[in-house]
Amino acid sequence: MGSLRGHFPFFFVVVLVLSSNHILVDAHNDSTTRVELEADFKVIAELAGNTAIPNTDFKSLAKLSLTNAIASCNAIHSHINSLLKISNSYTGRCLTGCSTNYEDAVGLITKSLAALEARDYVEAKALISDALANATKCEDRFQELLQLNSPFILMKAKFGRLCLIGIKHINRLVRKERLITEGCSHTLDKELCKSSVEFFLENKGLSLQGLAKLAVEKTLQDCTKIHNHISVLLKTSSDECLLKKLRSCSGHYQTAIAKIRDSLPALECKRYGDARAWVGAAIDWAETCEGVIAGKSNTKSPLTPLKTDFNRQAALALSVIYKLAGN
Ligand SMILES: *[C@@H]1O[C@H](CO)[C@@H](O)[C@H](O)[C@H]1NC(C)=O
Ligand SMILES: *[C@@H]1O[C@H](CO)[C@@H](O)[C@H](O)[C@H]1NC(C)=O
């Protein structure tokens, strides 16, 4: 399957990968679902190849602008505090108000970073606007009381620019997410659709081999995250029945992690059958754990949300490996 190596036109790779996703087809073995799944893969391929959806990481750019805005804001704040020590009482009144304004602004931008992380984009933008309003209020105070610009007006301009760049990137991020969400809205597993499109967009430059390695590494991370979460639950839970089940699960996930680790060198050596089998085994171990927790009483598993992410990532990894193997 040497012809599959190297750099493919991106769209072609996506179509190749998605047109042969046996895993999900096997899991939904009835012909209606199969037809629907194939339609989904087509949607994902078209979305990932759609040049109207930029593959820029707007979120990181927004975070970078906001982090710099905080640094700039802190610089202004300490400048104000040093001016306060040498100023007369009239200027001092302006500066004291400004000191509070910039202190507030730092807090607001910090909160907006958290809102961005939580995907609350409306809130993130509102917080940045409030921070800007605080900086402007400080300037207004200088104009009203002294009919002067503040001595740090240039620093304020820089802070303002960084805030606006932050807002601009958030707007672009919102637009990109809307395009993907709308595109995925008619697919069976909307979240799998979104994460696949984002994965392919983010890694447009990679070969099929590179995509497989990355997808398996991400699967390993997700699996490790679940194992760590179990360790935390083992320390914090007091429900004896659950603890017993979690102890079994800890072992199951350790095995799952080992299987996924083994699949990486197998991939490297082009033993695709082994790589696929081991990722598949990891999925089975995770499923076994869910069964253990559910038990006869059908207990709700505290691991299910994390396991859903893990399953999606594993399905994606398997589909790329299948394609590498030439299936
Ligand atoms: C799907 O189900 C049919 C029987 O309903 C069976 O013959 C076939 O082997 C199954 N296919 C897969 C991929 O499991
Ligand atoms: C300044 O920040 C505070 C929050 O710390 C906010 O309540 C207030 O509205 C802001 N000021 C302006 C003028 O926006």
mmCIF file of N, CA and C in Angstrom, residues 96-173:
data_model
loop_
_atom_site.group_PDB
_atom_site.id
_atom_site.type_symbol
_atom_site.label_atom_id
_atom_site.label_comp_id
_atom_site.label_asym_id
_atom_site.label_seq_id
_atom_site.Cartn_x
_atom_site.Cartn_y
_atom_site.Cartn_z
ATOM 1 N N THR A 96 -6.152 57.899 40.931
ATOM 2 C CA THR A 96 -6.743 56.915 41.850
ATOM 3 C C THR A 96 -7.910 56.203 41.173
ATOM 4 N N GLY A 97 -8.766 56.993 40.498
ATOM 5 C CA GLY A 97 -9.886 56.385 39.762
ATOM 6 C C GLY A 97 -9.376 55.454 38.677
ATOM 7 N N CYS A 98 -8.344 55.899 37.972
ATOM 8 C CA CYS A 98 -7.789 55.089 36.875
ATOM 9 C C CYS A 98 -7.201 53.783 37.392
ATOM 10 N N SER A 99 -6.568 53.871 38.568
ATOM 11 C CA SER A 99 -5.971 52.668 39.136
ATOM 12 C C SER A 99 -7.050 51.600 39.311
ATOM 13 N N THR A 100 -8.204 52.022 39.837
ATOM 14 C CA THR A 100 -9.320 51.080 39.998
ATOM 15 C C THR A 100 -9.810 50.587 38.642
ATOM 16 N N ASN A 101 -9.939 51.503 37.677
ATOM 17 C CA ASN A 101 -10.402 51.108 36.339
ATOM 18 C C ASN A 101 -9.528 49.991 35.751
ATOM 19 N N TYR A 102 -8.199 50.174 35.837
ATOM 20 C CA TYR A 102 -7.320 49.185 35.208
ATOM 21 C C TYR A 102 -7.250 47.888 36.013
ATOM 22 N N GLU A 103 -7.434 48.028 37.325
ATOM 23 C CA GLU A 103 -7.505 46.816 38.132
ATOM 24 C C GLU A 103 -8.732 46.002 37.701
ATOM 25 N N ASP A 104 -9.865 46.720 37.548
ATOM 26 C CA ASP A 104 -11.092 46.057 37.082
ATOM 27 C C ASP A 104 -10.880 45.440 35.702
ATOM 28 N N ALA A 105 -10.207 46.209 34.837
ATOM 29 C CA ALA A 105 -10.012 45.738 33.462
ATOM 30 C C ALA A 105 -9.236 44.420 33.443
ATOM 31 N N VAL A 106 -8.200 44.313 34.275
ATOM 32 C CA VAL A 106 -7.425 43.064 34.329
ATOM 33 C C VAL A 106 -8.348 41.910 34.736
ATOM 34 N N GLY A 107 -9.173 42.158 35.759
ATOM 35 C CA GLY A 107 -10.105 41.122 36.225
ATOM 36 C C GLY A 107 -11.077 40.724 35.118
ATOM 37 N N LEU A 108 -11.556 41.716 34.375
ATOM 38 C CA LEU A 108 -12.550 41.438 33.328
ATOM 39 C C LEU A 108 -11.955 40.624 32.184
ATOM 40 N N ILE A 109 -10.739 40.983 31.770
ATOM 41 C CA ILE A 109 -10.113 40.229 30.670
ATOM 42 C C ILE A 109 -9.787 38.807 31.133
ATOM 43 N N THR A 110 -9.375 38.675 32.386
ATOM 44 C CA THR A 110 -9.100 37.337 32.919
ATOM 45 C C THR A 110 -10.369 36.489 32.871
ATOM 46 N N LYS A 111 -11.491 37.108 33.263
ATOM 47 C CA LYS A 111 -12.757 36.371 33.204
ATOM 48 C C LYS A 111 -13.136 36.048 31.767
ATOM 49 N N SER A 112 -12.815 36.939 30.854
ATOM 50 C CA SER A 112 -13.204 36.688 29.461
ATOM 51 C C SER A 112 -12.423 35.504 28.890
ATOM 52 N N LEU A 113 -11.174 35.323 29.356
ATOM 53 C CA LEU A 113 -10.417 34.134 28.934
ATOM 54 C C LEU A 113 -11.124 32.861 29.394
ATOM 55 N N ALA A 114 -11.651 32.909 30.621
ATOM 56 C CA ALA A 114 -12.364 31.738 31.138
ATOM 57 C C ALA A 114 -13.651 31.509 30.339
ATOM 58 N N ALA A 115 -14.333 32.586 29.998
ATOM 59 C CA ALA A 115 -15.571 32.457 29.215
ATOM 60 C C ALA A 115 -15.265 31.880 27.831
ATOM 61 N N LEU A 116 -14.143 32.315 27.256
ATOM 62 C CA LEU A 116 -13.723 31.802 25.946
ATOM 63 C C LEU A 116 -13.487 30.297 26.038
ATOM 64 N N GLU A 117 -12.819 29.884 27.102
ATOM 65 C CA GLU A 117 -12.536 28.466 27.322
ATOM 66 C C GLU A 117 -13.839 27.676 27.449
ATOM 67 N N ALA A 118 -14.834 28.301 28.099
ATOM 68 C CA ALA A 118 -16.124 27.635 28.309
ATOM 69 C C ALA A 118 -17.053 27.812 27.099
ATOM 70 N N ARG A 119 -16.531 28.335 26.018
ATOM 71 C CA ARG A 119 -17.275 28.560 24.775
ATOM 72 C C ARG A 119 -18.468 29.492 24.955
ATOM 73 N N ASP A 120 -18.398 30.356 25.973
ATOM 74 C CA ASP A 120 -19.458 31.356 26.132
ATOM 75 C C ASP A 120 -18.948 32.635 25.452
ATOM 76 N N TYR A 121 -19.094 32.667 24.145
ATOM 77 C CA TYR A 121 -18.462 33.733 23.357
ATOM 78 C C TYR A 121 -19.133 35.084 23.561
ATOM 79 N N VAL A 122 -20.451 35.070 23.759
ATOM 80 C CA VAL A 122 -21.161 36.333 23.976
ATOM 81 C C VAL A 122 -20.640 36.993 25.252
ATOM 82 N N GLU A 123 -20.531 36.181 26.302
ATOM 83 C CA GLU A 123 -20.022 36.664 27.582
ATOM 84 C C GLU A 123 -18.569 37.136 27.442
ATOM 85 N N ALA A 124 -17.764 36.364 26.742
ATOM 86 C CA ALA A 124 -16.349 36.726 26.575
ATOM 87 C C ALA A 124 -16.235 38.109 25.940
ATOM 88 N N LYS A 125 -17.057 38.360 24.913
ATOM 89 C CA LYS A 125 -16.979 39.660 24.229
ATOM 90 C C LYS A 125 -17.506 40.785 25.121
ATOM 91 N N ALA A 126 -18.577 40.496 25.875
ATOM 92 C CA ALA A 126 -19.138 41.524 26.764
ATOM 93 C C ALA A 126 -18.097 41.941 27.808
ATOM 94 N N LEU A 127 -17.360 40.957 28.325
ATOM 95 C CA LEU A 127 -16.354 41.253 29.349
ATOM 96 C C LEU A 127 -15.222 42.108 28.778
ATOM 97 N N ILE A 128 -14.828 41.804 27.536
ATOM 98 C CA ILE A 128 -13.764 42.616 26.915
ATOM 99 C C ILE A 128 -14.260 44.045 26.725
ATOM 100 N N SER A 129 -15.522 44.186 26.295
ATOM 101 C CA SER A 129 -16.079 45.526 26.094
ATOM 102 C C SER A 129 -16.105 46.307 27.408
ATOM 103 N N ASP A 130 -16.457 45.626 28.510
ATOM 104 C CA ASP A 130 -16.454 46.288 29.816
ATOM 105 C C ASP A 130 -15.052 46.744 30.200
ATOM 106 N N ALA A 131 -14.061 45.908 29.882
ATOM 107 C CA ALA A 131 -12.684 46.263 30.209
ATOM 108 C C ALA A 131 -12.273 47.509 29.420
ATOM 109 N N LEU A 132 -12.646 47.525 28.141
ATOM 110 C CA LEU A 132 -12.352 48.688 27.303
ATOM 111 C C LEU A 132 -13.044 49.929 27.845
ATOM 112 N N ALA A 133 -14.295 49.759 28.277
ATOM 113 C CA ALA A 133 -15.057 50.894 28.813
ATOM 114 C C ALA A 133 -14.375 51.447 30.057
ATOM 115 N N ASN A 134 -13.805 50.558 30.869
ATOM 116 C CA ASN A 134 -13.076 51.011 32.046
ATOM 117 C C ASN A 134 -11.856 51.851 31.658
ATOM 118 N N ALA A 135 -11.124 51.406 30.636
ATOM 119 C CA ALA A 135 -9.947 52.152 30.184
ATOM 120 C C ALA A 135 -10.368 53.522 29.639
ATOM 121 N N THR A 136 -11.497 53.537 28.915
ATOM 122 C CA THR A 136 -11.988 54.788 28.342
ATOM 123 C C THR A 136 -12.449 55.734 29.446
ATOM 124 N N LYS A 137 -13.049 55.168 30.484
ATOM 125 C CA LYS A 137 -13.524 55.979 31.599
ATOM 126 C C LYS A 137 -12.360 56.730 32.246
ATOM 127 N N CYS A 138 -11.226 56.054 32.324
ATOM 128 C CA CYS A 138 -10.031 56.682 32.893
ATOM 129 C C CYS A 138 -9.602 57.873 32.036
ATOM 130 N N GLU A 139 -9.585 57.682 30.709
ATOM 131 C CA GLU A 139 -9.225 58.787 29.811
ATOM 132 C C GLU A 139 -10.212 59.942 29.965
ATOM 133 N N ASP A 140 -11.506 59.617 30.025
ATOM 134 C CA ASP A 140 -12.546 60.648 30.146
ATOM 135 C C ASP A 140 -12.334 61.488 31.402
ATOM 136 N N ARG A 141 -11.906 60.804 32.464
ATOM 137 C CA ARG A 141 -11.691 61.513 33.721
ATOM 138 C C ARG A 141 -10.596 62.567 33.557
ATOM 139 N N PHE A 142 -9.503 62.185 32.874
ATOM 140 C CA PHE A 142 -8.418 63.151 32.626
ATOM 141 C C PHE A 142 -8.926 64.330 31.803
ATOM 142 N N GLN A 143 -9.768 64.029 30.794
ATOM 143 C CA GLN A 143 -10.287 65.109 29.944
ATOM 144 C C GLN A 143 -11.186 66.040 30.746
ATOM 145 N N GLU A 144 -12.056 65.457 31.569
ATOM 146 C CA GLU A 144 -13.008 66.277 32.322
ATOM 147 C C GLU A 144 -12.323 67.147 33.364
ATOM 148 N N LEU A 145 -11.407 66.560 34.127
ATOM 149 C CA LEU A 145 -10.813 67.292 35.245
ATOM 150 C C LEU A 145 -9.622 68.156 34.835
ATOM 151 N N LEU A 146 -8.850 67.680 33.872
ATOM 152 C CA LEU A 146 -7.613 68.393 33.535
ATOM 153 C C LEU A 146 -7.559 68.858 32.078
ATOM 154 N N GLN A 147 -8.577 68.525 31.301
ATOM 155 C CA GLN A 147 -8.579 68.795 29.856
ATOM 156 C C GLN A 147 -7.273 68.324 29.205
ATOM 157 N N LEU A 148 -6.842 67.151 29.623
ATOM 158 C CA LEU A 148 -5.586 66.588 29.107
ATOM 159 C C LEU A 148 -5.780 65.105 28.782
ATOM 160 N N ASN A 149 -4.947 64.628 27.848
ATOM 161 C CA ASN A 149 -4.861 63.174 27.718
ATOM 162 C C ASN A 149 -4.125 62.633 28.931
ATOM 163 N N SER A 150 -4.361 61.389 29.276
ATOM 164 C CA SER A 150 -3.594 60.800 30.369
ATOM 165 C C SER A 150 -2.149 60.650 29.896
ATOM 166 N N PRO A 151 -1.199 60.571 30.843
ATOM 167 C CA PRO A 151 0.212 60.403 30.432
ATOM 168 C C PRO A 151 0.484 59.019 29.833
ATOM 169 N N PHE A 152 -0.515 58.149 29.878
ATOM 170 C CA PHE A 152 -0.279 56.792 29.326
ATOM 171 C C PHE A 152 -1.248 56.497 28.180
ATOM 172 N N ILE A 153 -1.630 57.569 27.453
ATOM 173 C CA ILE A 153 -2.613 57.383 26.372
ATOM 174 C C ILE A 153 -2.126 56.407 25.293
ATOM 175 N N LEU A 154 -0.812 56.391 25.039
ATOM 176 C CA LEU A 154 -0.304 55.470 24.004
ATOM 177 C C LEU A 154 -0.389 54.022 24.475
ATOM 178 N N MET A 155 -0.124 53.842 25.762
ATOM 179 C CA MET A 155 -0.248 52.485 26.309
ATOM 180 C C MET A 155 -1.706 52.039 26.257
ATOM 181 N N LYS A 156 -2.592 52.993 26.502
ATOM 182 C CA LYS A 156 -4.025 52.675 26.464
ATOM 183 C C LYS A 156 -4.439 52.285 25.041
ATOM 184 N N ALA A 157 -3.866 52.986 24.056
ATOM 185 C CA ALA A 157 -4.190 52.682 22.657
ATOM 186 C C ALA A 157 -3.766 51.246 22.319
ATOM 187 N N LYS A 158 -2.608 50.865 22.839
ATOM 188 C CA LYS A 158 -2.121 49.506 22.569
ATOM 189 C C LYS A 158 -3.053 48.471 23.230
ATOM 190 N N PHE A 159 -3.432 48.760 24.462
ATOM 191 C CA PHE A 159 -4.351 47.873 25.166
ATOM 192 C C PHE A 159 -5.666 47.740 24.375
ATOM 193 N N GLY A 160 -6.167 48.883 23.892
ATOM 194 C CA GLY A 160 -7.416 48.882 23.120
ATOM 195 C C GLY A 160 -7.299 48.037 21.857
ATOM 196 N N ARG A 161 -6.161 48.166 21.183
ATOM 197 C CA ARG A 161 -5.965 47.391 19.951
ATOM 198 C C ARG A 161 -5.986 45.891 20.246
ATOM 199 N N LEU A 162 -5.289 45.513 21.317
ATOM 200 C CA LEU A 162 -5.246 44.083 21.668
ATOM 201 C C LEU A 162 -6.643 43.550 21.988
ATOM 202 N N CYS A 163 -7.443 44.372 22.685
ATOM 203 C CA CYS A 163 -8.812 43.946 22.997
ATOM 204 C C CYS A 163 -9.620 43.763 21.712
ATOM 205 N N LEU A 164 -9.487 44.714 20.805
ATOM 206 C CA LEU A 164 -10.271 44.631 19.564
ATOM 207 C C LEU A 164 -9.845 43.436 18.712
ATOM 208 N N ILE A 165 -8.544 43.166 18.700
ATOM 209 C CA ILE A 165 -8.069 41.978 17.963
ATOM 210 C C ILE A 165 -8.662 40.720 18.597
ATOM 211 N N GLY A 166 -8.708 40.706 19.926
ATOM 212 C CA GLY A 166 -9.313 39.572 20.637
ATOM 213 C C GLY A 166 -10.761 39.383 20.197
ATOM 214 N N ILE A 167 -11.530 40.462 20.182
ATOM 215 C CA ILE A 167 -12.943 40.387 19.785
ATOM 216 C C ILE A 167 -13.065 39.909 18.334
ATOM 217 N N LYS A 168 -12.174 40.421 17.482
ATOM 218 C CA LYS A 168 -12.218 40.037 16.068
ATOM 219 C C LYS A 168 -12.014 38.524 15.907
ATOM 220 N N HIS A 169 -11.032 37.975 16.631
ATOM 221 C CA HIS A 169 -10.788 36.530 16.512
ATOM 222 C C HIS A 169 -11.946 35.726 17.089
ATOM 223 N N ILE A 170 -12.557 36.232 18.154
ATOM 224 C CA ILE A 170 -13.710 35.512 18.710
ATOM 225 C C ILE A 170 -14.837 35.497 17.681
ATOM 226 N N ASN A 171 -15.059 36.627 17.012
ATOM 227 C CA ASN A 171 -16.100 36.661 15.974
ATOM 228 C C ASN A 171 -15.821 35.655 14.858
ATOM 229 N N ARG A 172 -14.555 35.540 14.475
ATOM 230 C CA ARG A 172 -14.211 34.581 13.413
ATOM 231 C C ARG A 172 -14.397 33.141 13.888
ATOM 232 N N LEU A 173 -14.047 32.925 15.142
ATOM 233 C CA LEU A 173 -14.230 31.593 15.728
ATOM 234 C C LEU A 173 -15.716 31.227 15.734
#
